[in-house]
Amino acid sequence: MSVWAREFRDETLDEMLRGEGRGAPEFYAKCGACKKPDPLFRCARQTCIGPAMYCEDCIVSMHRQLPTHMVEMWSGEFYIPMPMNELQVEARMQLGHAPGTYCPKATSAHRDFVIMDTLGIYTVKLNFCGCDTRITHRQQLMRACLWPATSLDPQTCATFNAIRLFEVQNCHPVFQVVSLLATHSGIVITSLSSSLHALTTSQISEAALFLARSELQARQDVVESRVNVEGRDRAQVTSRLDQAPSVSAYAQIAINSGA
């Protein structure tokens, strides 16, 4: 650390300040996609499309399926956080179809649809697919790696990454960190308690599903072992297992208490 402070501190500071600006001309003179001059936007994360700047049309096109990425707009002196749903070009996420395509029978989600991610809480514009009514809104969300907070008419969800983060940390510190990140991004959170409840319920539901899957696999292993190895009657073994306490029953209690 002393070597860094003595020899590399100024260099590190210069690079951090460089990141607060537009960088080299090759990154800001033209849109990184369509080559229009003087682009104003970039992705704050810079992990999906790099440090290049883009025009509004291109930045929206690249982020329709990435609604939790924060876009920044160059003001002439510094970057301003710009939520996707506040851009002039509509950034509406379409479920059930390939990126860049739209459903001819789309239905709009709730106008204040909320997605919780590892770096913040976001209000997004989202369309459900209406081509196949057998595929529920819950299924469409999960196929997009979004965990619905409720079973009926979901209006809030958490990304799978947020759920995984929640698994290894206590729910309250995680939510406080996410709330601070959201506030730092200029997003007003109107219902912290309901969002926390939604995240908690999502985690309990996923845990219950994991227990149910594990129990089913263990049950099948026991049946096959006792029938094939010990030579017992399959019907008798199955009957006895049916009378044993169920792990998923306790999981259901957890769901009911957390709902």
mmCIF file of C-alpha atoms in Angstrom:
data_model
loop_
_atom_site.group_PDB
_atom_site.id
_atom_site.type_symbol
_atom_site.label_atom_id
_atom_site.label_comp_id
_atom_site.label_asym_id
_atom_site.label_seq_id
_atom_site.Cartn_x
_atom_site.Cartn_y
_atom_site.Cartn_z
ATOM 1 C CA MET A 1 0.000 0.000 0.000
ATOM 2 C CA SER A 2 2.852 2.382 0.777
ATOM 3 C CA VAL A 3 4.300 1.776 -2.702
ATOM 4 C CA TRP A 4 0.957 2.627 -4.288
ATOM 5 C CA ALA A 5 0.585 5.791 -2.194
ATOM 6 C CA ARG A 6 4.074 6.919 -3.101
ATOM 7 C CA GLU A 7 4.233 5.998 -6.787
ATOM 8 C CA PHE A 8 0.767 5.346 -8.209
ATOM 9 C CA ARG A 9 -1.735 7.450 -6.261
ATOM 10 C CA ASP A 10 -1.692 10.380 -8.680
ATOM 11 C CA GLU A 11 -1.951 8.057 -11.672
ATOM 12 C CA THR A 12 -4.945 6.284 -10.127
ATOM 13 C CA LEU A 13 -6.653 9.591 -9.369
ATOM 14 C CA ASP A 14 -6.072 10.773 -12.946
ATOM 15 C CA GLU A 15 -7.668 7.615 -14.350
ATOM 16 C CA MET A 16 -10.655 7.887 -12.011
ATOM 17 C CA LEU A 17 -11.199 11.506 -13.058
ATOM 18 C CA ARG A 18 -10.800 10.479 -16.691
ATOM 19 C CA GLY A 19 -13.707 8.088 -16.192
ATOM 20 C CA GLU A 20 -15.850 11.017 -15.061
ATOM 21 C CA GLY A 21 -15.316 12.674 -18.433
ATOM 22 C CA ARG A 22 -15.722 11.608 -22.062
ATOM 23 C CA GLY A 23 -12.233 10.142 -22.464
ATOM 24 C CA ALA A 24 -10.395 10.131 -25.775
ATOM 25 C CA PRO A 25 -11.967 11.671 -28.932
ATOM 26 C CA GLU A 26 -12.385 8.271 -30.577
ATOM 27 C CA PHE A 27 -14.934 7.456 -27.863
ATOM 28 C CA TYR A 28 -17.077 10.602 -28.060
ATOM 29 C CA ALA A 29 -16.654 12.141 -31.536
ATOM 30 C CA LYS A 30 -19.097 9.694 -33.173
ATOM 31 C CA CYS A 31 -21.781 7.290 -32.013
ATOM 32 C CA GLY A 32 -20.182 3.923 -31.331
ATOM 33 C CA ALA A 33 -22.857 2.189 -33.428
ATOM 34 C CA CYS A 34 -24.350 4.366 -36.186
ATOM 35 C CA LYS A 35 -21.460 6.900 -36.329
ATOM 36 C CA LYS A 36 -23.673 9.977 -35.943
ATOM 37 C CA PRO A 37 -21.611 12.940 -34.674
ATOM 38 C CA ASP A 38 -21.626 14.250 -31.103
ATOM 39 C CA PRO A 39 -23.313 11.421 -29.178
ATOM 40 C CA LEU A 40 -24.416 12.273 -25.643
ATOM 41 C CA PHE A 41 -25.106 8.950 -23.930
ATOM 42 C CA ARG A 42 -23.189 6.076 -22.382
ATOM 43 C CA CYS A 43 -23.982 3.136 -20.113
ATOM 44 C CA ALA A 44 -22.958 3.896 -16.537
ATOM 45 C CA ARG A 45 -21.899 0.295 -15.948
ATOM 46 C CA GLN A 46 -19.677 0.239 -19.060
ATOM 47 C CA THR A 47 -19.625 -3.551 -18.874
ATOM 48 C CA CYS A 48 -22.114 -4.262 -21.657
ATOM 49 C CA ILE A 49 -20.934 -1.944 -24.440
ATOM 50 C CA GLY A 50 -17.681 -0.474 -23.113
ATOM 51 C CA PRO A 51 -16.751 3.213 -22.621
ATOM 52 C CA ALA A 52 -17.919 4.454 -26.034
ATOM 53 C CA MET A 53 -20.696 7.029 -26.317
ATOM 54 C CA TYR A 54 -23.888 6.577 -28.329
ATOM 55 C CA CYS A 55 -26.787 8.555 -29.719
ATOM 56 C CA GLU A 56 -30.144 8.201 -27.971
ATOM 57 C CA ASP A 57 -31.606 5.814 -30.552
ATOM 58 C CA CYS A 58 -28.661 3.408 -30.313
ATOM 59 C CA ILE A 59 -28.290 3.476 -26.523
ATOM 60 C CA VAL A 60 -31.991 2.643 -26.160
ATOM 61 C CA SER A 61 -31.841 -0.091 -28.791
ATOM 62 C CA MET A 62 -28.927 -1.728 -26.961
ATOM 63 C CA HIS A 63 -30.626 -1.585 -23.569
ATOM 64 C CA ARG A 64 -34.237 -2.551 -24.201
ATOM 65 C CA GLN A 65 -33.526 -5.965 -22.690
ATOM 66 C CA LEU A 66 -31.247 -4.483 -20.009
ATOM 67 C CA PRO A 67 -33.657 -2.224 -18.105
ATOM 68 C CA THR A 68 -31.550 -2.207 -14.919
ATOM 69 C CA HIS A 69 -28.580 -0.548 -16.609
ATOM 70 C CA MET A 70 -28.320 3.159 -15.846
ATOM 71 C CA VAL A 71 -27.749 5.485 -18.805
ATOM 72 C CA GLU A 72 -25.796 8.720 -18.374
ATOM 73 C CA MET A 73 -26.120 11.866 -20.516
ATOM 74 C CA TRP A 74 -23.256 14.303 -21.077
ATOM 75 C CA SER A 75 -24.311 17.831 -20.052
ATOM 76 C CA GLY A 76 -21.295 19.567 -21.552
ATOM 77 C CA GLU A 77 -19.335 19.456 -18.284
ATOM 78 C CA PHE A 78 -20.329 16.232 -16.526
ATOM 79 C CA TYR A 79 -22.588 13.177 -16.799
ATOM 80 C CA ILE A 80 -26.180 13.239 -15.559
ATOM 81 C CA PRO A 81 -27.873 9.963 -14.496
ATOM 82 C CA MET A 82 -30.747 9.315 -16.891
ATOM 83 C CA PRO A 83 -33.209 6.495 -16.096
ATOM 84 C CA MET A 84 -34.191 4.574 -19.212
ATOM 85 C CA ASN A 85 -37.885 5.371 -18.790
ATOM 86 C CA GLU A 86 -37.156 9.126 -18.944
ATOM 87 C CA LEU A 87 -35.509 9.126 -22.380
ATOM 88 C CA GLN A 88 -37.413 10.606 -25.309
ATOM 89 C CA VAL A 89 -37.006 7.393 -27.309
ATOM 90 C CA GLU A 90 -39.208 4.835 -25.573
ATOM 91 C CA ALA A 91 -37.194 2.053 -23.961
ATOM 92 C CA ARG A 92 -39.848 -0.636 -23.518
ATOM 93 C CA MET A 93 -38.754 -4.156 -22.634
ATOM 94 C CA GLN A 94 -40.596 -6.878 -24.582
ATOM 95 C CA LEU A 95 -41.003 -10.304 -23.012
ATOM 96 C CA GLY A 96 -41.508 -13.514 -24.957
ATOM 97 C CA HIS A 97 -39.793 -12.371 -28.169
ATOM 98 C CA ALA A 98 -36.260 -12.051 -29.516
ATOM 99 C CA PRO A 99 -34.367 -8.832 -28.655
ATOM 100 C CA GLY A 100 -35.255 -5.984 -30.991
ATOM 101 C CA THR A 101 -38.666 -7.427 -31.935
ATOM 102 C CA TYR A 102 -42.135 -6.621 -30.645
ATOM 103 C CA CYS A 103 -45.238 -8.677 -30.001
ATOM 104 C CA PRO A 104 -48.208 -7.818 -32.259
ATOM 105 C CA LYS A 105 -50.557 -8.696 -29.381
ATOM 106 C CA ALA A 106 -48.529 -7.152 -26.561
ATOM 107 C CA THR A 107 -50.137 -6.042 -23.308
ATOM 108 C CA SER A 108 -48.505 -3.370 -21.163
ATOM 109 C CA ALA A 109 -47.449 -4.170 -17.621
ATOM 110 C CA HIS A 110 -48.292 -1.866 -14.729
ATOM 111 C CA ARG A 111 -46.993 1.635 -15.485
ATOM 112 C CA ASP A 112 -44.884 1.575 -12.301
ATOM 113 C CA PHE A 113 -43.432 -1.896 -12.836
ATOM 114 C CA VAL A 114 -40.481 -2.281 -10.465
ATOM 115 C CA ILE A 115 -37.362 -4.414 -10.959
ATOM 116 C CA MET A 116 -34.923 -4.891 -8.074
ATOM 117 C CA ASP A 117 -31.350 -5.643 -9.090
ATOM 118 C CA THR A 118 -27.997 -5.856 -7.331
ATOM 119 C CA LEU A 119 -27.190 -2.214 -8.127
ATOM 120 C CA GLY A 120 -30.520 -0.525 -7.556
ATOM 121 C CA ILE A 121 -34.304 -0.476 -7.830
ATOM 122 C CA TYR A 122 -35.777 0.572 -11.152
ATOM 123 C CA THR A 123 -39.131 1.574 -12.585
ATOM 124 C CA VAL A 124 -39.345 0.240 -16.139
ATOM 125 C CA LYS A 125 -41.690 0.059 -19.113
ATOM 126 C CA LEU A 126 -42.481 -3.533 -19.941
ATOM 127 C CA ASN A 127 -44.716 -5.452 -22.366
ATOM 128 C CA PHE A 128 -45.999 -8.974 -21.892
ATOM 129 C CA CYS A 129 -46.416 -11.230 -24.921
ATOM 130 C CA GLY A 130 -50.016 -11.984 -25.884
ATOM 131 C CA CYS A 131 -49.376 -14.495 -28.676
ATOM 132 C CA ASP A 132 -49.838 -17.584 -26.511
ATOM 133 C CA THR A 133 -52.218 -16.997 -23.612
ATOM 134 C CA ARG A 134 -51.222 -20.335 -22.085
ATOM 135 C CA ILE A 135 -47.895 -18.780 -21.045
ATOM 136 C CA THR A 136 -48.623 -16.734 -17.932
ATOM 137 C CA HIS A 137 -47.049 -13.424 -17.004
ATOM 138 C CA ARG A 138 -45.207 -15.234 -14.215
ATOM 139 C CA GLN A 139 -43.623 -17.622 -16.718
ATOM 140 C CA GLN A 140 -42.661 -14.813 -19.093
ATOM 141 C CA LEU A 141 -40.900 -12.963 -16.284
ATOM 142 C CA MET A 142 -39.014 -16.036 -15.111
ATOM 143 C CA ARG A 143 -37.910 -16.827 -18.663
ATOM 144 C CA ALA A 144 -36.353 -13.351 -18.675
ATOM 145 C CA CYS A 145 -34.527 -14.179 -15.391
ATOM 146 C CA LEU A 146 -36.932 -12.037 -13.355
ATOM 147 C CA TRP A 147 -38.508 -13.491 -10.205
ATOM 148 C CA PRO A 148 -42.106 -12.219 -9.710
ATOM 149 C CA ALA A 149 -42.930 -11.026 -6.205
ATOM 150 C CA THR A 150 -46.554 -12.167 -6.453
ATOM 151 C CA SER A 151 -48.328 -15.008 -8.206
ATOM 152 C CA LEU A 152 -51.213 -12.934 -9.581
ATOM 153 C CA ASP A 153 -50.745 -9.795 -11.682
ATOM 154 C CA PRO A 154 -47.083 -9.203 -10.704
ATOM 155 C CA GLN A 155 -45.991 -5.561 -10.566
ATOM 156 C CA THR A 156 -42.659 -6.079 -8.814
ATOM 157 C CA CYS A 157 -39.875 -8.561 -9.426
ATOM 158 C CA ALA A 158 -36.237 -9.209 -8.587
ATOM 159 C CA THR A 159 -33.513 -10.268 -10.975
ATOM 160 C CA PHE A 160 -32.054 -13.716 -10.456
ATOM 161 C CA ASN A 161 -28.751 -12.005 -9.606
ATOM 162 C CA ALA A 162 -30.435 -10.071 -6.789
ATOM 163 C CA ILE A 163 -31.947 -13.286 -5.440
ATOM 164 C CA ARG A 164 -28.555 -14.989 -5.477
ATOM 165 C CA LEU A 165 -26.973 -12.032 -3.674
ATOM 166 C CA PHE A 166 -29.742 -12.197 -1.102
ATOM 167 C CA GLU A 167 -28.914 -15.848 -0.462
ATOM 168 C CA VAL A 168 -25.490 -15.044 0.957
ATOM 169 C CA GLN A 169 -26.336 -11.922 2.939
ATOM 170 C CA ASN A 170 -28.853 -10.839 5.512
ATOM 171 C CA CYS A 171 -31.890 -9.297 3.860
ATOM 172 C CA HIS A 172 -31.804 -5.963 5.735
ATOM 173 C CA PRO A 173 -28.194 -4.938 4.916
ATOM 174 C CA VAL A 174 -28.740 -5.975 1.283
ATOM 175 C CA PHE A 175 -31.862 -3.854 0.999
ATOM 176 C CA GLN A 176 -30.206 -0.853 2.659
ATOM 177 C CA VAL A 177 -27.311 -1.027 0.185
ATOM 178 C CA VAL A 178 -29.659 -1.336 -2.805
ATOM 179 C CA SER A 179 -31.763 1.566 -1.506
ATOM 180 C CA LEU A 180 -28.693 3.788 -1.183
ATOM 181 C CA LEU A 181 -27.631 2.881 -4.710
ATOM 182 C CA ALA A 182 -31.110 3.692 -5.977
ATOM 183 C CA THR A 183 -31.114 7.056 -4.175
ATOM 184 C CA HIS A 184 -27.642 7.836 -5.541
ATOM 185 C CA SER A 185 -28.998 7.184 -9.032
ATOM 186 C CA GLY A 186 -31.719 9.792 -8.527
ATOM 187 C CA ILE A 187 -34.545 7.270 -8.255
ATOM 188 C CA VAL A 188 -37.258 7.954 -5.689
ATOM 189 C CA ILE A 189 -38.332 4.849 -3.801
ATOM 190 C CA THR A 190 -41.880 5.339 -2.563
ATOM 191 C CA SER A 191 -42.430 1.999 -0.870
ATOM 192 C CA LEU A 192 -39.326 0.576 0.781
ATOM 193 C CA SER A 193 -41.205 -1.792 3.065
ATOM 194 C CA SER A 194 -43.235 -3.323 0.229
ATOM 195 C CA SER A 195 -40.098 -3.789 -1.878
ATOM 196 C CA LEU A 196 -38.321 -5.468 1.037
ATOM 197 C CA HIS A 197 -41.342 -7.703 1.549
ATOM 198 C CA ALA A 198 -41.326 -8.590 -2.150
ATOM 199 C CA LEU A 199 -37.632 -9.494 -2.062
ATOM 200 C CA THR A 200 -38.085 -11.564 1.103
ATOM 201 C CA THR A 201 -41.084 -13.402 -0.339
ATOM 202 C CA SER A 202 -39.192 -14.117 -3.553
ATOM 203 C CA GLN A 203 -36.284 -15.617 -1.617
ATOM 204 C CA ILE A 204 -38.587 -17.769 0.549
ATOM 205 C CA SER A 205 -40.382 -19.015 -2.551
ATOM 206 C CA GLU A 206 -37.126 -19.963 -4.265
ATOM 207 C CA ALA A 207 -35.947 -21.778 -1.118
ATOM 208 C CA ALA A 208 -39.221 -23.687 -0.982
ATOM 209 C CA LEU A 209 -38.841 -24.764 -4.595
ATOM 210 C CA PHE A 210 -35.287 -25.905 -3.921
ATOM 211 C CA LEU A 211 -36.461 -27.979 -0.953
ATOM 212 C CA ALA A 212 -39.267 -29.491 -2.990
ATOM 213 C CA ARG A 213 -36.918 -30.459 -5.827
ATOM 214 C CA SER A 214 -34.396 -31.918 -3.378
ATOM 215 C CA GLU A 215 -37.085 -33.864 -1.560
ATOM 216 C CA LEU A 216 -38.469 -35.304 -4.788
ATOM 217 C CA GLN A 217 -35.013 -36.431 -5.912
ATOM 218 C CA ALA A 218 -34.194 -37.938 -2.502
ATOM 219 C CA ARG A 219 -37.520 -39.756 -2.434
ATOM 220 C CA GLN A 220 -36.870 -41.252 -5.863
ATOM 221 C CA ASP A 221 -33.371 -42.332 -4.797
ATOM 222 C CA VAL A 222 -34.743 -44.092 -1.713
ATOM 223 C CA VAL A 223 -37.390 -45.941 -3.708
ATOM 224 C CA GLU A 224 -34.915 -47.139 -6.338
ATOM 225 C CA SER A 225 -32.386 -48.192 -3.699
ATOM 226 C CA ARG A 226 -34.831 -50.227 -1.635
ATOM 227 C CA VAL A 227 -36.440 -51.862 -4.660
ATOM 228 C CA ASN A 228 -33.348 -52.609 -6.744
ATOM 229 C CA VAL A 229 -30.767 -53.232 -4.008
ATOM 230 C CA GLU A 230 -32.825 -54.597 -1.130
ATOM 231 C CA GLY A 231 -35.447 -56.293 -3.286
ATOM 232 C CA ARG A 232 -38.416 -54.737 -1.495
ATOM 233 C CA ASP A 233 -41.865 -54.260 -2.984
ATOM 234 C CA ARG A 234 -42.146 -50.892 -4.787
ATOM 235 C CA ALA A 235 -45.744 -50.260 -3.730
ATOM 236 C CA GLN A 236 -44.943 -50.951 -0.077
ATOM 237 C CA VAL A 237 -41.912 -48.664 -0.082
ATOM 238 C CA THR A 238 -43.863 -45.871 -1.761
ATOM 239 C CA SER A 239 -46.726 -46.206 0.714
ATOM 240 C CA ARG A 240 -44.407 -45.869 3.704
ATOM 241 C CA LEU A 241 -42.713 -42.808 2.240
ATOM 242 C CA ASP A 242 -46.109 -41.186 1.702
ATOM 243 C CA GLN A 243 -46.709 -41.415 5.462
ATOM 244 C CA ALA A 244 -43.375 -39.765 6.352
ATOM 245 C CA PRO A 245 -43.146 -36.032 7.216
ATOM 246 C CA SER A 246 -42.604 -33.866 4.145
ATOM 247 C CA VAL A 247 -39.861 -31.256 3.946
ATOM 248 C CA SER A 248 -41.917 -29.291 1.436
ATOM 249 C CA ALA A 249 -44.710 -29.054 4.007
ATOM 250 C CA TYR A 250 -42.398 -27.011 6.226
ATOM 251 C CA ALA A 251 -41.413 -24.979 3.187
ATOM 252 C CA GLN A 252 -45.082 -24.217 2.568
ATOM 253 C CA ILE A 253 -45.393 -22.953 6.139
ATOM 254 C CA ALA A 254 -42.440 -20.641 5.465
ATOM 255 C CA ILE A 255 -44.119 -19.321 2.329
ATOM 256 C CA ASN A 256 -47.378 -18.646 4.169
ATOM 257 C CA SER A 257 -45.601 -16.862 7.015
ATOM 258 C CA GLY A 258 -43.600 -14.703 4.616
ATOM 259 C CA ALA A 259 -46.453 -13.855 2.234
#
